[in-house]
Short mmCIF file of C-alpha atoms in Angstrom, two decimals:
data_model
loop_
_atom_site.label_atom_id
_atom_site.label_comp_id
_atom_site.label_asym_id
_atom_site.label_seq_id
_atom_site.Cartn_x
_atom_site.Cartn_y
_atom_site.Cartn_z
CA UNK A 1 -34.00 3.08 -13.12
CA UNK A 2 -34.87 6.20 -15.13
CA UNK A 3 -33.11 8.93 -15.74
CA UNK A 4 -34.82 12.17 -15.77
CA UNK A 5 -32.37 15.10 -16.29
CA UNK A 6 -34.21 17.55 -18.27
CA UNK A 7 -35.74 20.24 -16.97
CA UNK A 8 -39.51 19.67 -18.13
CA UNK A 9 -39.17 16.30 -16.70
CA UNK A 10 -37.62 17.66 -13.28
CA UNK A 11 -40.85 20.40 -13.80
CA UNK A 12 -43.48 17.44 -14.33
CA UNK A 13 -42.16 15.27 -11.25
CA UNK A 14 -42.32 18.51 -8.79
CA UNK A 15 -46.01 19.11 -10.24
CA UNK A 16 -47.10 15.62 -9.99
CA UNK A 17 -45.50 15.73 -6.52
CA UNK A 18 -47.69 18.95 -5.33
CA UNK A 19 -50.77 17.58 -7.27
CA UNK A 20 -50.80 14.40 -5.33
CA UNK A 21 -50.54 15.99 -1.94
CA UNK A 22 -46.75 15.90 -1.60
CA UNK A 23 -46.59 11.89 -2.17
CA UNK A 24 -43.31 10.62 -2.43
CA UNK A 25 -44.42 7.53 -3.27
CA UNK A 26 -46.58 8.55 -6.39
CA UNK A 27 -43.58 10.24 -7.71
CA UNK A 28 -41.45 7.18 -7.16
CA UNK A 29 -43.65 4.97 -9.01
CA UNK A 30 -43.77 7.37 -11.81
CA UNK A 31 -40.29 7.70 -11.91
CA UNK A 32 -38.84 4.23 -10.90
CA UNK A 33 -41.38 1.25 -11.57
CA UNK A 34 -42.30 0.23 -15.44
CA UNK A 35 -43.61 -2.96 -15.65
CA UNK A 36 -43.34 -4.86 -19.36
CA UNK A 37 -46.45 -4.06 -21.12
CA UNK A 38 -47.59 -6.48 -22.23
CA UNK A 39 -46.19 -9.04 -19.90
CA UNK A 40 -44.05 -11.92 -20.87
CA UNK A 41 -46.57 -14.44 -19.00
CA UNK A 42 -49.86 -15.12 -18.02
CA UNK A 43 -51.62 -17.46 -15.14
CA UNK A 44 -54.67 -19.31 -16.71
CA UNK A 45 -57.22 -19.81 -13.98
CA UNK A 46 -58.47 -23.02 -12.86
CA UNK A 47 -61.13 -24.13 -11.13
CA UNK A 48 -61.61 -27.05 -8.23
CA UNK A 49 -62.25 -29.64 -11.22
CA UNK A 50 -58.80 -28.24 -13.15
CA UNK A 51 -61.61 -26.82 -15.62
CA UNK A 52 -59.96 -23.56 -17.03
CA UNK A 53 -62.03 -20.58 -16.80
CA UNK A 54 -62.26 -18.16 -19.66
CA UNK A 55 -59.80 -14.53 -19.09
CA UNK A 56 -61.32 -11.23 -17.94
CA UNK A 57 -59.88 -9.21 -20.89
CA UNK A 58 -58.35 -5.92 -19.54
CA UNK A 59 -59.09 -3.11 -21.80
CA UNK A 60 -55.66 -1.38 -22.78
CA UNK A 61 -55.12 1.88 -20.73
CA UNK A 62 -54.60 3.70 -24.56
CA UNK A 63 -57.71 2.37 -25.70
CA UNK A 64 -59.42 3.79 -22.66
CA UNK A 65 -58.34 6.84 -22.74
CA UNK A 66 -59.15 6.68 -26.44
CA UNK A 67 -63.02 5.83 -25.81
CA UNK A 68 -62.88 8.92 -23.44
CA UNK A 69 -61.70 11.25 -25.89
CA UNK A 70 -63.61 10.67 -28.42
CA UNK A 71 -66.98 10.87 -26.04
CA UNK A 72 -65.68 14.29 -25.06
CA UNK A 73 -64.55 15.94 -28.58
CA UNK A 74 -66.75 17.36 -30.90
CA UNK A 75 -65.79 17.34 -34.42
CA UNK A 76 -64.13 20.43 -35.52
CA UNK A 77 -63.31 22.24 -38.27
CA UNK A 78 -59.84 22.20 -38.95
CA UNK A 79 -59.82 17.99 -37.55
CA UNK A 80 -57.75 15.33 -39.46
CA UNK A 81 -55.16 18.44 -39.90
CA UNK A 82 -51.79 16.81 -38.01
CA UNK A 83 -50.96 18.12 -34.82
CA UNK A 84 -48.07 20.51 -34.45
CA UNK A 85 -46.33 20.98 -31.22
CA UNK A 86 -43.70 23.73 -30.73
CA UNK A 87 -41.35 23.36 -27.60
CA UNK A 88 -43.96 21.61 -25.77
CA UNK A 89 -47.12 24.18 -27.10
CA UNK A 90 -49.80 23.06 -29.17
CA UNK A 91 -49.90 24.94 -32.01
CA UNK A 92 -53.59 25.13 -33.94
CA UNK A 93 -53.86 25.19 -37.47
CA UNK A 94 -55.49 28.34 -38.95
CA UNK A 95 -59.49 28.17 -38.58
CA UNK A 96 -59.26 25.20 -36.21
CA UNK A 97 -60.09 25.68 -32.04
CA UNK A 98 -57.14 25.58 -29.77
CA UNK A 99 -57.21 22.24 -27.74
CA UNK A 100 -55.67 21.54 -24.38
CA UNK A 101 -52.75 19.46 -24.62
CA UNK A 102 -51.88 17.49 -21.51
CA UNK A 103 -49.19 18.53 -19.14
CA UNK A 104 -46.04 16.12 -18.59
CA UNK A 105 -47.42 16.25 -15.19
CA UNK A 106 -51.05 15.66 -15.79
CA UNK A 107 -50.02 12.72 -18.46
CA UNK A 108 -48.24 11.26 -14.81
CA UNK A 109 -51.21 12.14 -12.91
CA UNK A 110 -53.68 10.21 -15.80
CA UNK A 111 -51.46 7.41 -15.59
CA UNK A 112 -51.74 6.96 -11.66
CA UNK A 113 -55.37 7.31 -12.12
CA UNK A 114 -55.56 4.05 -14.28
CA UNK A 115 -53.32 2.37 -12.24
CA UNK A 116 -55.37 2.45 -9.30
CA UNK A 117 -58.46 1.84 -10.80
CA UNK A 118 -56.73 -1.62 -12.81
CA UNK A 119 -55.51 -2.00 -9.38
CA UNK A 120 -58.93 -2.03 -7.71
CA UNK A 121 -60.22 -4.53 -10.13
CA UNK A 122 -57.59 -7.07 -9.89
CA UNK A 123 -57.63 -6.98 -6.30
CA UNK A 124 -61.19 -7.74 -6.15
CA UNK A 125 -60.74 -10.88 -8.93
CA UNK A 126 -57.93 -11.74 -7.26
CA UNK A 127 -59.97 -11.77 -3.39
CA UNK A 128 -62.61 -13.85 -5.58
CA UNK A 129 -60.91 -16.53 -6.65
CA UNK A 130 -59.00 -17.39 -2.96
CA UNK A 131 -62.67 -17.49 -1.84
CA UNK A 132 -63.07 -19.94 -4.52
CA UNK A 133 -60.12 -21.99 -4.36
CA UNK A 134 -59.45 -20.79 -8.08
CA UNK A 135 -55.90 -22.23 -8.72
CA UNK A 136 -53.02 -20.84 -11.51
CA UNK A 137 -50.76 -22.21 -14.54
CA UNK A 138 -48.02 -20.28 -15.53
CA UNK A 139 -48.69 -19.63 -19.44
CA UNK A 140 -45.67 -18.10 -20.75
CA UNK A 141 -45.49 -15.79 -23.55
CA UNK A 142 -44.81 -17.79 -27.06
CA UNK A 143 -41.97 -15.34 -27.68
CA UNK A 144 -39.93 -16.70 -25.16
CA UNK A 145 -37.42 -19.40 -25.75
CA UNK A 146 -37.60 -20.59 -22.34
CA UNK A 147 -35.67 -24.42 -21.19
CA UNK A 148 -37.58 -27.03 -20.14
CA UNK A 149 -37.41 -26.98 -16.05
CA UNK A 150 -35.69 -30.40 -15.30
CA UNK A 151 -36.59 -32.66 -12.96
CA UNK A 152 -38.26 -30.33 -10.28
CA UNK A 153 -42.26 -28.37 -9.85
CA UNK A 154 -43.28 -25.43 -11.47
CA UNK A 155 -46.03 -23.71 -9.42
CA UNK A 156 -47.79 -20.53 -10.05
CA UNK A 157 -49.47 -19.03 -7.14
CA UNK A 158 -50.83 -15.81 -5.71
CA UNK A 159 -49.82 -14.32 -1.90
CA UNK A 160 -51.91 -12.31 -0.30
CA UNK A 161 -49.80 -8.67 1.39
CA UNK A 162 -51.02 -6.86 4.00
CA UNK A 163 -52.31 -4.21 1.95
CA UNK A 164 -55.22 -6.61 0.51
CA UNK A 165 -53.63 -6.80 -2.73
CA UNK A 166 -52.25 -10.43 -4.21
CA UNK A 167 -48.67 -10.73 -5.87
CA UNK A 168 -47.87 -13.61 -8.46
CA UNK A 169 -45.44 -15.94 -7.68
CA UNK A 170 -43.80 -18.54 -9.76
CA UNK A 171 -41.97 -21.47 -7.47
CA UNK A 172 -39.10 -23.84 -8.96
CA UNK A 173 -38.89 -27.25 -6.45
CA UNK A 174 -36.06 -29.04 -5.91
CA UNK A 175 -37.13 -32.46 -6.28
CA UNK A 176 -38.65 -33.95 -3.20
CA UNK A 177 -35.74 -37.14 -3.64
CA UNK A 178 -33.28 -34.22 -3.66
CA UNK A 179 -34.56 -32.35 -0.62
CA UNK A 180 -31.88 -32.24 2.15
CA UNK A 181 -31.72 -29.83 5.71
CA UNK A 182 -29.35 -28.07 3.71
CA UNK A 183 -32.01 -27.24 0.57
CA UNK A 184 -32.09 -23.69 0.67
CA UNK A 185 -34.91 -21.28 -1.23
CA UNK A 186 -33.83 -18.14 -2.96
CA UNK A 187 -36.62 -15.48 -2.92
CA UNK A 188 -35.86 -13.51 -6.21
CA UNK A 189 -36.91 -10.07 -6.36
CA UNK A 190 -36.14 -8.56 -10.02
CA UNK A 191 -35.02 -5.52 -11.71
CA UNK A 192 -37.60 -2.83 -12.75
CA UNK A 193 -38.34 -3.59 -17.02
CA UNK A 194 -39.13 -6.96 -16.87
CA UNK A 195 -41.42 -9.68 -14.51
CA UNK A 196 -41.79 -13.27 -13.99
CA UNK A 197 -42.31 -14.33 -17.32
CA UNK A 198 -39.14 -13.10 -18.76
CA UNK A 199 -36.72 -14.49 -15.58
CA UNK A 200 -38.40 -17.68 -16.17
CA UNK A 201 -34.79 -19.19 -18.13
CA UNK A 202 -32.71 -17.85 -15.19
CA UNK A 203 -34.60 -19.18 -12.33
CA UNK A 204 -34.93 -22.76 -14.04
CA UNK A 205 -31.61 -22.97 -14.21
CA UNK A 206 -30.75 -21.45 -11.20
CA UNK A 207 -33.14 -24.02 -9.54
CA UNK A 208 -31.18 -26.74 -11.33
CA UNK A 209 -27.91 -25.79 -11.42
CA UNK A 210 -27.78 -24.86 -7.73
CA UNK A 211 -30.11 -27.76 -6.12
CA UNK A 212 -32.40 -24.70 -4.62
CA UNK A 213 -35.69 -24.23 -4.58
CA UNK A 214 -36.47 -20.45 -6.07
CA UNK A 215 -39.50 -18.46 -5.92
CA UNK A 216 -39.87 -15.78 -8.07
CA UNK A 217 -42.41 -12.83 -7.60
CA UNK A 218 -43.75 -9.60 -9.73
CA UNK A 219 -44.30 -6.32 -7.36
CA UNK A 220 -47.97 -4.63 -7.20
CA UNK A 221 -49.00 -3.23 -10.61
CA UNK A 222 -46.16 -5.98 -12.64
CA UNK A 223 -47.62 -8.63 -14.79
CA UNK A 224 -50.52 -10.73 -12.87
CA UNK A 225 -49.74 -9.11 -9.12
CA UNK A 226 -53.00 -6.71 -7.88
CA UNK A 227 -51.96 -3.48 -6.40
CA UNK A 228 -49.95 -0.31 -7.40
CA UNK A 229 -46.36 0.18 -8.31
CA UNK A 230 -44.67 1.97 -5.51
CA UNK A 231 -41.90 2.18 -2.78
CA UNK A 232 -44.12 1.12 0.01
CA UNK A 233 -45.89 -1.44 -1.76
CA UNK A 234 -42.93 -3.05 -2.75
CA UNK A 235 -42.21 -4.01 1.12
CA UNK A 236 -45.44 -5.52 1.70
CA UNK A 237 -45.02 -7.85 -1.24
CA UNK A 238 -41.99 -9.08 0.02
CA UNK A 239 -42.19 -9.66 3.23
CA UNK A 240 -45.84 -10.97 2.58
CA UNK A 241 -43.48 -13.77 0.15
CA UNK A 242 -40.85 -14.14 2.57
CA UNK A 243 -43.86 -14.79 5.26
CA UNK A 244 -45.10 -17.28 2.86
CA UNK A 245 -41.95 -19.14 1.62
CA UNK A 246 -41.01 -19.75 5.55
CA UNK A 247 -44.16 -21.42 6.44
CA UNK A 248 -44.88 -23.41 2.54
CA UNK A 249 -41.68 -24.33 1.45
CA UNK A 250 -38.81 -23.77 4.15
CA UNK A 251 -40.62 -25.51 7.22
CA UNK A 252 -40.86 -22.37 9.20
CA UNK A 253 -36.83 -22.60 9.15
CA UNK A 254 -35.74 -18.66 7.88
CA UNK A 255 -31.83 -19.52 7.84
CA UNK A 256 -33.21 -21.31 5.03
CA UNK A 257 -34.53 -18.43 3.38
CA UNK A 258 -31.47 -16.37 1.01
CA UNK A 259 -32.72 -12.91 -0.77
CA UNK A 260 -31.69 -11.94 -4.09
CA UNK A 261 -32.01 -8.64 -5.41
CA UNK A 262 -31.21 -7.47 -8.48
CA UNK A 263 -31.11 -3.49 -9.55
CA UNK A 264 -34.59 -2.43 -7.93
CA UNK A 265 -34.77 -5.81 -6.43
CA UNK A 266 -32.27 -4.81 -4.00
CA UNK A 267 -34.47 -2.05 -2.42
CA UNK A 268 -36.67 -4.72 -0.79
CA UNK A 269 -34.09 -7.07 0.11
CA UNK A 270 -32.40 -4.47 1.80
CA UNK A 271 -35.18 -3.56 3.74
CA UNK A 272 -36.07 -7.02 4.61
CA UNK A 273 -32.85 -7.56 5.13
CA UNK A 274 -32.19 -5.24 8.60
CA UNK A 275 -35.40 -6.59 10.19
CA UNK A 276 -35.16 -10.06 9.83
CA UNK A 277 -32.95 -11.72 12.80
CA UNK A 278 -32.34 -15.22 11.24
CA UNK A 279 -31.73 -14.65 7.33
CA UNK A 280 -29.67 -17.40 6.08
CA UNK A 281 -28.09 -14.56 3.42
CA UNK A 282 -28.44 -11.95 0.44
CA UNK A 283 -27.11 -11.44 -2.78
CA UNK A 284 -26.93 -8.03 -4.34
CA UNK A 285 -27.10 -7.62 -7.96
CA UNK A 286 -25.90 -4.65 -9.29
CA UNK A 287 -27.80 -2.27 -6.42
CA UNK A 288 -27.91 1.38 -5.54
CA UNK A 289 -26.85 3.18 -2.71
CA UNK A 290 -30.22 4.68 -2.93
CA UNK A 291 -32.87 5.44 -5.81
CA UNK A 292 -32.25 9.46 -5.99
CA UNK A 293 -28.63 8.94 -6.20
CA UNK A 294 -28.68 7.04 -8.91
CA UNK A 295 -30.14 10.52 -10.61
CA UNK A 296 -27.64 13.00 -8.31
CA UNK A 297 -25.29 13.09 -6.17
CA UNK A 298 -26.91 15.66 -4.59
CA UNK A 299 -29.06 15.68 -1.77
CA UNK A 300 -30.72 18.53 -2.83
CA UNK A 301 -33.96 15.95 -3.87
CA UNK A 302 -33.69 13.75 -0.54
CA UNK A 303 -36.82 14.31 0.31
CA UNK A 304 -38.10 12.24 -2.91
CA UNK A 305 -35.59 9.81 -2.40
CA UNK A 306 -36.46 5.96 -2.46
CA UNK A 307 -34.80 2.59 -1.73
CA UNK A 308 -32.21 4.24 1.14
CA UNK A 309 -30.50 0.36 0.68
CA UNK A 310 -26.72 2.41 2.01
CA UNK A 311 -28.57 2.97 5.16
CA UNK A 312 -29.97 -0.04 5.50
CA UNK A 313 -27.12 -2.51 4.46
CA UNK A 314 -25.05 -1.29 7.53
CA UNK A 315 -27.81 -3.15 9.53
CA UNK A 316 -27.84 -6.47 7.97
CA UNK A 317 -28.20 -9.08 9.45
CA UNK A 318 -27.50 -11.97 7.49
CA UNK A 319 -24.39 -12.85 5.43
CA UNK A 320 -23.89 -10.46 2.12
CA UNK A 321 -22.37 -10.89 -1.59
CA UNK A 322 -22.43 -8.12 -3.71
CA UNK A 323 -22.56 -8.71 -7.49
CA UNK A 324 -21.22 -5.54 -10.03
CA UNK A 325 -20.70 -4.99 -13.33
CA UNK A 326 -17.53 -2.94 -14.22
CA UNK A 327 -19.18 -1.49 -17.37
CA UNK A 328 -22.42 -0.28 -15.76
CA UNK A 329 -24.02 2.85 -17.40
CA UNK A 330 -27.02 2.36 -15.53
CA UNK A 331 -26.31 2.04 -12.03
CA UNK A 332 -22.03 2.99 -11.97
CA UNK A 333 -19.93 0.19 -9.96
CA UNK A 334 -19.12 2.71 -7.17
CA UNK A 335 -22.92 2.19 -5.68
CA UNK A 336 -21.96 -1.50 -5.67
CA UNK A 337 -18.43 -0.96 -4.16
CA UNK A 338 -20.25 0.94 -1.21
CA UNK A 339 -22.93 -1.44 -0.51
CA UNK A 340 -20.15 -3.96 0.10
CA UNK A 341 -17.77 -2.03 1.85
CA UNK A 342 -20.73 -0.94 4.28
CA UNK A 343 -22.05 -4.43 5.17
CA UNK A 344 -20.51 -5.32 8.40
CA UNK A 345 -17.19 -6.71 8.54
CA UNK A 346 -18.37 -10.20 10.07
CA UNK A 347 -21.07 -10.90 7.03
CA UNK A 348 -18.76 -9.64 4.11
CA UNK A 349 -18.72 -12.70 1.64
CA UNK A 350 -16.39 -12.15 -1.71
CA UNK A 351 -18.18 -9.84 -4.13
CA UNK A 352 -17.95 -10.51 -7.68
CA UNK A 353 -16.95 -7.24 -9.65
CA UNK A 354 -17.74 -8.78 -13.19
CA UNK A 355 -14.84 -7.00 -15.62
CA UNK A 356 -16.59 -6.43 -18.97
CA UNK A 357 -20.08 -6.86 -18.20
CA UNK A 358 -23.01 -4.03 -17.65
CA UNK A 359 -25.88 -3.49 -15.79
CA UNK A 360 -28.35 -6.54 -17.36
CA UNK A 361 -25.71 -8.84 -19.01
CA UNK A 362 -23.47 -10.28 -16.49
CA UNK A 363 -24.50 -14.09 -17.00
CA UNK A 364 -24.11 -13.87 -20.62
CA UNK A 365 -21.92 -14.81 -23.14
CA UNK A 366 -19.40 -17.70 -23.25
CA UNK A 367 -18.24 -19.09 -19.52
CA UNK A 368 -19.86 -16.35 -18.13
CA UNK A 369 -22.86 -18.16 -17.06
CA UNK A 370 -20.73 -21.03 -15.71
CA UNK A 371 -18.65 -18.75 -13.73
CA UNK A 372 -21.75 -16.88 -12.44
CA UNK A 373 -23.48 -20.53 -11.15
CA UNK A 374 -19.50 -21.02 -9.62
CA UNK A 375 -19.94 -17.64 -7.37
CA UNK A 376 -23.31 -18.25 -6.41
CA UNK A 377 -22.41 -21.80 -5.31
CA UNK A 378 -19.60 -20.60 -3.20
CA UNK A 379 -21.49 -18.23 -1.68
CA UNK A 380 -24.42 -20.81 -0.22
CA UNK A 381 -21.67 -23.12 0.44
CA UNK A 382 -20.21 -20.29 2.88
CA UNK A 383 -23.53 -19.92 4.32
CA UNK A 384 -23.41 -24.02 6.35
#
């Protein structure tokens, strides 16, 4: 999540707010969602033959807005001085024209503006290549120092949502010799700073280590998904990937299905969560009790608040684990101690409330990843 506390940045949210006709949900994606950039992966498109087709580059949103400045400015005299700001004012040099600098709230409005026009042209590649049977490779980023996945299939794929828009999709299979009634699929929804690319080591080995098939996806606007990051949007792409994992991978068999949700991830697993009759479970990572309150305490802003998961949880309906880190700056433990002690007393499984572990490190360092395999095991072993 981000954290804004100052009051230019509590200013620039109510503007943005008013400027895009009292949307909650622009202000929520300019204040929760910020997708890697660039991403930690890439799907290389193939074609019927397994021919890979050359990239559309993207043009970088600065380099845009770049070409569109310098179209609109006229050279002055006074340019190449350096720009001096002064508690947020530009201030000109002597003998050179004042220029408008951009509002905090009109840089949030800009950036909405791009997003939805990238978003428009992805969805329409994206519509083009189902209608072409145009399939994917996951490509991940060279930095990465990803394990090889053992023994199972990789495949990279992209779901259509109800909003027209496509998410990407990575899926880890159990090997088909390994496949039991009791297999189980973990739909992985992730925190907000990263995307498929970069959970790529986890879900390997959480594919491995706990004979499950996962499948992890990137919300609208993250990595190769279409669409825009927001609250809303964020439902459609999961159940849209819940919809698909029942009928490709689970054999239309949802108690087969188990949501994970990690920091942001939990907002959509908690939705999905309290509509979904026959869940087979969900595990919390480090959640909120709701996105504003991560900010506030206050209610004061609850009519920009997001993710309302401590509503939601009460209504599960599907057996729960909450995961916590003690040492969490980011999202404090209590959010995670109230998620668990709302989920009803009949779905309660043991929560994990790691000791000396934060907000994005609680499988590393030595035994922790062991233990962390250990809980999760116990908990799908609860779950037959």
């Amino acid at each position: 999540m981000c954290c804004c506390c100052c009051p230019p940045a509590i200013t620039a949210l109510f503007c943005l707010w008013v400027q895009s006709g009292f949307s909650k949900g622009t202000v929520a994606g300019a204040l929760t969602f910020f997708p890697p950039d660039p991403p930690l992966y890439s799907f290389e498109r193939v074609d019927e033959e397994g021919n890979a087709l050359p990239e559309e580059e993207e043009e970088p949103e600065e380099e845009q807005h770049d070409k569109k400045d310098k179209k609109k400015k006229k050279k002055k005299k006074g340019e190449g001085h350096e720009t001096e700001l002064r508690e947020g004012a530009y201030v000109p040099h002597e003998g050179e024209a004042r220029e408008k600098v951009k509002s905090p709230a009109q840089q949030l409005t800009d950036r909405a503006q791009e997003l939805r026009k990238r978003a428009k042209k992805r969805n329409a590649r994206d519509a083009a290549d189902a209608k072409n049977n145009i399939k994917y490779k996951l490509m991940l980023d060279p930095r990465l120092s990803a394990p090889r996945f053992q023994g199972g299939l990789v495949e990279a794929v992209k779901i259509r949502t109800k909003t027209g828009a496509y998410v990407a999709a990575v899926i880890y299979r159990v090997p088909e010799a390994n496949v039991t009634d009791k297999t189980k699929t973990l739909i992985y929804s992730h925190g907000n700073a990263t995307d498929v690319g970069a959970m790529f080591p986890l879900q390997s080995i959480l594919s491995h280590s706990l004979e499950c098939n996962v499948v992890s996806y990137d919300y609208s606007g993250y990595g190769e998904s279409g669409g825009i990051p927001m609250e809303a949007n964020t439902y459609t792409d999961v159940q849209a990937v819940f919809d698909y994992t029942v009928e490709k991978i689970c054999d239309k068999d949802e108690s087969k299905v188990v949501l994970y949700g990690q920091s942001v991830g939990s907002g959509p697993c908690c939705y999905l969560g309290c509509r979904e009759e026959d869940l087979g479970g969900m595990i919390l990572h480090s959640p909120f009790l709701s996105g504003m309150r991560v900010l506030t305490p206050s209610r004061a802003l609850a009519c920009l608040d997001i993710f309302p998961n401590i509503d939601r949880i009460r209504k599960v309906k599907c057996p729960t684990m909450v995961i916590h880190g003690r040492l969490d700056e980011e999202v404090d433990i209590s959010h995670g101690v109230a998620m668990h002690q709302a989920v009803p007393n009949h779905l309660k499984r043991d929560p994990w409330w790691v000791p000396d572990r934060g907000h994005n490190n609680i499988t590393e360092g030595p035994g922790k990843l062991t233990e962390y395999i250990g809980r999760l095991r116990n908990f799908l072993a609860s779950l037959d």
